[in-house]
Short mmCIF file of N, CA and C in Angstrom, two decimals:
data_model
loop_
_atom_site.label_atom_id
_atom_site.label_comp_id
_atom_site.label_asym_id
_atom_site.label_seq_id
_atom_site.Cartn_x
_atom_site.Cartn_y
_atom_site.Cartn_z
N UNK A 1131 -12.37 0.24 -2.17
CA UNK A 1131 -11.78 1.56 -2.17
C UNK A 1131 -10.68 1.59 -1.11
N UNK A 1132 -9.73 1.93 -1.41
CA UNK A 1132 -8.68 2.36 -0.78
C UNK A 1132 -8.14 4.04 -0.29
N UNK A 1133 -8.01 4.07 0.80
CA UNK A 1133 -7.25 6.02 0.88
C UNK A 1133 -5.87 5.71 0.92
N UNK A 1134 -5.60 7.28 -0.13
CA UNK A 1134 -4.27 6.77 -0.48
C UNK A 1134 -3.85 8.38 0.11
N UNK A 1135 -2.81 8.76 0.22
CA UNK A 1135 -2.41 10.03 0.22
C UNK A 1135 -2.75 10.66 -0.76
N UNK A 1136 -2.65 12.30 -0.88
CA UNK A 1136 -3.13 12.86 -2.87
C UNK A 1136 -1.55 12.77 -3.28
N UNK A 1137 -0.69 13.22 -3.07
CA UNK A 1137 0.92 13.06 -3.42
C UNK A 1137 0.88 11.24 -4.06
N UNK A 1138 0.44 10.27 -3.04
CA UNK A 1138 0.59 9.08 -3.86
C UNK A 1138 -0.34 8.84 -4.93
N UNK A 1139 -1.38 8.93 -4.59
CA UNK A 1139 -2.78 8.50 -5.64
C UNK A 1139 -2.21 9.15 -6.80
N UNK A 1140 -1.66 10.53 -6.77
CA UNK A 1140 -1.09 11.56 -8.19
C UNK A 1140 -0.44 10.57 -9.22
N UNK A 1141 0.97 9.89 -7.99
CA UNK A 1141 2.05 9.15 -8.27
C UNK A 1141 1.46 7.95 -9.40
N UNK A 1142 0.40 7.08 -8.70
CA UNK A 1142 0.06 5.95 -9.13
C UNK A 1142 -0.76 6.43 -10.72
N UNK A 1143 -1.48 7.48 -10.39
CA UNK A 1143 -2.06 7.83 -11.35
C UNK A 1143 -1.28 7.74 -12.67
N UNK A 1144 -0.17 8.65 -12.22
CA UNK A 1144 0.96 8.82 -13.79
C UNK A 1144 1.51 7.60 -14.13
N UNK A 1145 2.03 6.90 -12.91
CA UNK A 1145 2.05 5.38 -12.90
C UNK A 1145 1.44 4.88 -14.11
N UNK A 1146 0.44 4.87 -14.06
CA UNK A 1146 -0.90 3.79 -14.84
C UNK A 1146 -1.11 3.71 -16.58
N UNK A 1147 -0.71 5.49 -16.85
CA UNK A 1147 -0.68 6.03 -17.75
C UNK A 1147 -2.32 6.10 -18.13
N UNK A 1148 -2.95 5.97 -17.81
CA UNK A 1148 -4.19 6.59 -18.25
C UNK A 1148 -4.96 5.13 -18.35
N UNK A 1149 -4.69 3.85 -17.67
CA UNK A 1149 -4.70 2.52 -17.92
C UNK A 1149 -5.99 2.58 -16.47
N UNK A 1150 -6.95 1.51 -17.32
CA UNK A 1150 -8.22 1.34 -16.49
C UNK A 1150 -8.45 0.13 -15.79
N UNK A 1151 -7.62 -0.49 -16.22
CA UNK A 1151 -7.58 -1.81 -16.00
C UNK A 1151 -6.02 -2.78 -16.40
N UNK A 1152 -5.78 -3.65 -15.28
CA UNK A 1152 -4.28 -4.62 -15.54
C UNK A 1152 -4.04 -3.88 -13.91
N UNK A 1153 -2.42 -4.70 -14.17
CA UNK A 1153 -1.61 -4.33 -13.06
C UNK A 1153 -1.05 -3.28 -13.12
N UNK A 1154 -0.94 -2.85 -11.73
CA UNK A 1154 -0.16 -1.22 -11.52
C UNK A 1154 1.13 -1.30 -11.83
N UNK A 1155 2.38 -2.44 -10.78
CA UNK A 1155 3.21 -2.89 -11.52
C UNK A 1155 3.32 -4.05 -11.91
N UNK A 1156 3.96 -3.53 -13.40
CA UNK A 1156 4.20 -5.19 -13.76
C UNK A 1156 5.28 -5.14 -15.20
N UNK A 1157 5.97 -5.87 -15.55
CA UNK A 1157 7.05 -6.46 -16.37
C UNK A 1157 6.77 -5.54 -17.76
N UNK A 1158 7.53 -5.21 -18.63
CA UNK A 1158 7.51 -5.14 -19.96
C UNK A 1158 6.31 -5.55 -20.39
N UNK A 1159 6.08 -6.93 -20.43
CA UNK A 1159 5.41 -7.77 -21.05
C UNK A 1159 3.67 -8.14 -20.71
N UNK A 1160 3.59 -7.24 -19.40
CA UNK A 1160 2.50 -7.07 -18.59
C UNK A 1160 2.46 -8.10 -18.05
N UNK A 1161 3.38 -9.15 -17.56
CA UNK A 1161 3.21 -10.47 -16.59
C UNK A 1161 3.53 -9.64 -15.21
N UNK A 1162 2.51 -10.68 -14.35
CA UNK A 1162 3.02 -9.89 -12.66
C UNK A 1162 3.96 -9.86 -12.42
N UNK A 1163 4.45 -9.00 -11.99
CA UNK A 1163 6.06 -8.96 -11.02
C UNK A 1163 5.84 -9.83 -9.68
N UNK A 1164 7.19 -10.04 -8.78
CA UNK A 1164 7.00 -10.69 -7.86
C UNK A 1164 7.18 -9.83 -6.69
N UNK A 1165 6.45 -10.14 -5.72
CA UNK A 1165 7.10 -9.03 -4.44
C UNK A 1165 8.39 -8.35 -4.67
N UNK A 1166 9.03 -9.04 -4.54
CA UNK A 1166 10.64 -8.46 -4.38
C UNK A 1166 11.11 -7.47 -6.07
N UNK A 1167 10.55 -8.05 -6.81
CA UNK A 1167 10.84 -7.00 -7.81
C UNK A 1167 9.87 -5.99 -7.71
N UNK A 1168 8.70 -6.27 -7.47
CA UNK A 1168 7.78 -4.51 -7.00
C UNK A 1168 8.81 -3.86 -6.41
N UNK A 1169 9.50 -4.28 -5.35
CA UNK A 1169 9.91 -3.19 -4.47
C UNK A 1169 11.45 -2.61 -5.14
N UNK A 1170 11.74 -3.71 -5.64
CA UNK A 1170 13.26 -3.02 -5.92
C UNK A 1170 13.63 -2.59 -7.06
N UNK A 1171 12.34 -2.67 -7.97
CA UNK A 1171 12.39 -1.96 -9.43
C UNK A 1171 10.96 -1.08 -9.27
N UNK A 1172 10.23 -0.74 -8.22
CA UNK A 1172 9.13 0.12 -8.45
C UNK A 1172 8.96 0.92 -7.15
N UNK A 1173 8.55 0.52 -6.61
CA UNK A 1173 8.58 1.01 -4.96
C UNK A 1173 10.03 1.77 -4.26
N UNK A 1174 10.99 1.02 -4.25
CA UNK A 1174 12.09 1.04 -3.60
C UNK A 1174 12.51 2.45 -3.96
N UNK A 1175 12.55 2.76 -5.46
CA UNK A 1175 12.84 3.65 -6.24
C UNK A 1175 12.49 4.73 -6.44
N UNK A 1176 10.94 4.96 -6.53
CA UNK A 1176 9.98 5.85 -6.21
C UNK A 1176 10.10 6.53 -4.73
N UNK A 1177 10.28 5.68 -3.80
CA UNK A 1177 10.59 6.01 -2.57
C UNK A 1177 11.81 7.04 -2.11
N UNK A 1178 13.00 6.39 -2.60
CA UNK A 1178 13.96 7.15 -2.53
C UNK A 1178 14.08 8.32 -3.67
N UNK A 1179 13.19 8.73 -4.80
CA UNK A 1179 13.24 9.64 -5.48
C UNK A 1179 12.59 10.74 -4.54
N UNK A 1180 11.42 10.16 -3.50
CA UNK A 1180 10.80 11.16 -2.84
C UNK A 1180 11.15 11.64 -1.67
N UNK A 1181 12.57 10.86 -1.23
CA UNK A 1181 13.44 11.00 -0.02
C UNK A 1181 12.43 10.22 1.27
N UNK A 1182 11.79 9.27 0.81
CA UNK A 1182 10.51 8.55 2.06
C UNK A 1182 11.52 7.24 2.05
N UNK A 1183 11.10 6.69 3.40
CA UNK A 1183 12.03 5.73 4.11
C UNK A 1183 11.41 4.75 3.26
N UNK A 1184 12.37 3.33 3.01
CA UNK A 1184 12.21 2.28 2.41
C UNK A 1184 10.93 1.52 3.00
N UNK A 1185 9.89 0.92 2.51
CA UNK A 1185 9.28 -0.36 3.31
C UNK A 1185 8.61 -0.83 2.05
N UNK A 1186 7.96 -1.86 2.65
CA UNK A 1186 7.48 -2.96 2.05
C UNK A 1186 5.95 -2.68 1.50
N UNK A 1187 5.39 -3.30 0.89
CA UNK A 1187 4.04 -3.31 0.10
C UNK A 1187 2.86 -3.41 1.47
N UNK A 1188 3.11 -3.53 2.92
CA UNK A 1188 2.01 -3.45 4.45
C UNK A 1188 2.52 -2.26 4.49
N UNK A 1189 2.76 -1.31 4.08
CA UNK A 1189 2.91 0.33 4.54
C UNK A 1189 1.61 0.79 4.02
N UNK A 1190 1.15 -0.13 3.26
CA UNK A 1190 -0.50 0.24 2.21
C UNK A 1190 -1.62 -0.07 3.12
N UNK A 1191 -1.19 -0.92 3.87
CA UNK A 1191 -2.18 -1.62 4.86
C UNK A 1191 -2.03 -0.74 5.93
N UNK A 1192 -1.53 -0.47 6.73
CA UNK A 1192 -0.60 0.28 7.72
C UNK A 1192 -1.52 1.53 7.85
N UNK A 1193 -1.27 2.17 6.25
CA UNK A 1193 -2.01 3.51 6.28
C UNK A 1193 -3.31 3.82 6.24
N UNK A 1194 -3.98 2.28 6.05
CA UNK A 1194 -5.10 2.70 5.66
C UNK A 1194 -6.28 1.73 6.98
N UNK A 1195 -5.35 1.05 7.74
CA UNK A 1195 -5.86 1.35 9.09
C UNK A 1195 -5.69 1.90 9.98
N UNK A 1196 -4.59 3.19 9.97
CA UNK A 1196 -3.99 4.14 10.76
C UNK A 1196 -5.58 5.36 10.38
N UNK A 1197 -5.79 5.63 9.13
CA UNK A 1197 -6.94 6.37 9.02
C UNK A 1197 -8.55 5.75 9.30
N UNK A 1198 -8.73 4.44 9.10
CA UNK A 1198 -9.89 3.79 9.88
C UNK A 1198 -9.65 4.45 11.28
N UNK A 1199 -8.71 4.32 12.01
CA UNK A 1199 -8.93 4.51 13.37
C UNK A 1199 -9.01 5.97 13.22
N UNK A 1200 -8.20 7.00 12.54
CA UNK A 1200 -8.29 8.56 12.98
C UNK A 1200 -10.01 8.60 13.19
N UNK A 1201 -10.71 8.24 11.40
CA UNK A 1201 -11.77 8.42 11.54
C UNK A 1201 -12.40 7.50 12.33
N UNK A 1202 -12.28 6.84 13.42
CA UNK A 1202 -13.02 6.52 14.71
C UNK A 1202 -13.97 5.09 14.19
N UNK A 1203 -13.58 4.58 13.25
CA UNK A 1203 -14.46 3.55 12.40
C UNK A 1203 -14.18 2.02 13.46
N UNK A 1204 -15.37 1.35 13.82
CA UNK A 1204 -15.44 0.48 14.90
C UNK A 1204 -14.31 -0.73 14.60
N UNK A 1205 -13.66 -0.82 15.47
CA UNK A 1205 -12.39 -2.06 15.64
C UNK A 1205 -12.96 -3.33 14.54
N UNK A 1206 -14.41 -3.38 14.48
CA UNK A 1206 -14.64 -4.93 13.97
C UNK A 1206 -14.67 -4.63 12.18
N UNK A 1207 -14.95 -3.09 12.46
CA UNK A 1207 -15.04 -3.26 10.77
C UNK A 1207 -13.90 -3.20 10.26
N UNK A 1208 -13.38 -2.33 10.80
CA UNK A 1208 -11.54 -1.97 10.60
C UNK A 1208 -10.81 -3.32 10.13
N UNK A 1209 -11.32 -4.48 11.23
CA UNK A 1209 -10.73 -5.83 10.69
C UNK A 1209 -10.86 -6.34 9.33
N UNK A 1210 -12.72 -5.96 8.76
CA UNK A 1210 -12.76 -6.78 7.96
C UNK A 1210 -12.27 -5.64 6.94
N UNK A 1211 -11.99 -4.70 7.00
CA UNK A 1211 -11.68 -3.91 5.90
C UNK A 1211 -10.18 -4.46 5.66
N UNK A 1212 -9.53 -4.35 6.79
CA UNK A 1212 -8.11 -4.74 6.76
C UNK A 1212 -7.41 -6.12 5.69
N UNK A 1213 -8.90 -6.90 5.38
CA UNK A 1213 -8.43 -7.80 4.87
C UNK A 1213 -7.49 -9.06 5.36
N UNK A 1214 -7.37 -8.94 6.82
CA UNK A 1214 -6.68 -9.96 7.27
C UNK A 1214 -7.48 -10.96 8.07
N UNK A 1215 -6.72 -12.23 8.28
CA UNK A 1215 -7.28 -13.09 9.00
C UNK A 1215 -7.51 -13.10 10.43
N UNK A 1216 -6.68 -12.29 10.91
CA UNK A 1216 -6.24 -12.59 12.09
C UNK A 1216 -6.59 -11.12 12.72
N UNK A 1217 -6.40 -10.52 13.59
CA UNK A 1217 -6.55 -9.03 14.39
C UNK A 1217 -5.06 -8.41 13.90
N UNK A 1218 -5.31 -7.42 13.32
CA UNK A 1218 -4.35 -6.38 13.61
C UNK A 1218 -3.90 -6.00 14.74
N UNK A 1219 -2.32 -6.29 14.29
CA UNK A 1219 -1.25 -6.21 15.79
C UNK A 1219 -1.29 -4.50 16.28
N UNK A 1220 -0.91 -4.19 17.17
CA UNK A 1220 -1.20 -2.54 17.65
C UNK A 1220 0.40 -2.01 16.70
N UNK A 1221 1.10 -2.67 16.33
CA UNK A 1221 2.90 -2.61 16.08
C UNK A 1221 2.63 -1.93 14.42
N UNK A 1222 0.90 -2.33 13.95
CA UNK A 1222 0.59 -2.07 11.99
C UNK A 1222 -0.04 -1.01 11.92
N UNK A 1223 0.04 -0.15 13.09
CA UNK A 1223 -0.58 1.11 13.11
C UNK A 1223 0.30 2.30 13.40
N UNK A 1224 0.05 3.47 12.58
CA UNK A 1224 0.85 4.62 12.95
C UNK A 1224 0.42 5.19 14.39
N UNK A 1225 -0.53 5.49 15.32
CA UNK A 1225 -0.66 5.93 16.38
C UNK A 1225 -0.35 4.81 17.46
N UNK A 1226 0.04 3.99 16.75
CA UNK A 1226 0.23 2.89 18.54
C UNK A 1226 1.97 3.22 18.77
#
């Protein structure tokens, strides 16, 4: 499970089209897109329709250990939720 904003989760929702399963984005043809086309045919776009500053596909990560910490959730779990290998830098958080 992921927290998403309700403004985004809405977004992704209509996104999906009513789709339960596959990729969120992806090609015509339903093959994955690659980073760089997520962002500059899906993301990038969406973004600037909503007047929100450009970033990258770790703004997902970003936000959703910025709210581990609001809600006070212990540093070690935060890690493994984070999905990374390594410790989260203080620089991937909105309150640092």
């Amino acid at each position: 499970m992921v927290d998403l904003s309700e403004p985004l989760a809405a977004m992704l929702r209509e996104s999906a089209g009513g789709r339960t399963s596959g990729l969120v984005f992806s090609k015509p043809d339903s093959n994955q897109l690659m980073q760089r086309d997520i962002l500059k045919y899906s993301l990038h776009p969406i973004l600037k329709k909503l007047g929100l500053e450009q970033g990258g596909l770790n703004m997902f990560r970003r936000f959703r250990i910025t709210k581990l910490e609001t809600a006070e959730v212990p540093a070690a779990l935060q890690h493994t939720w984070s999905g990374q290998r390594n410790r989260m830098s203080p620089r991937c958080t909105k309150n640092s």
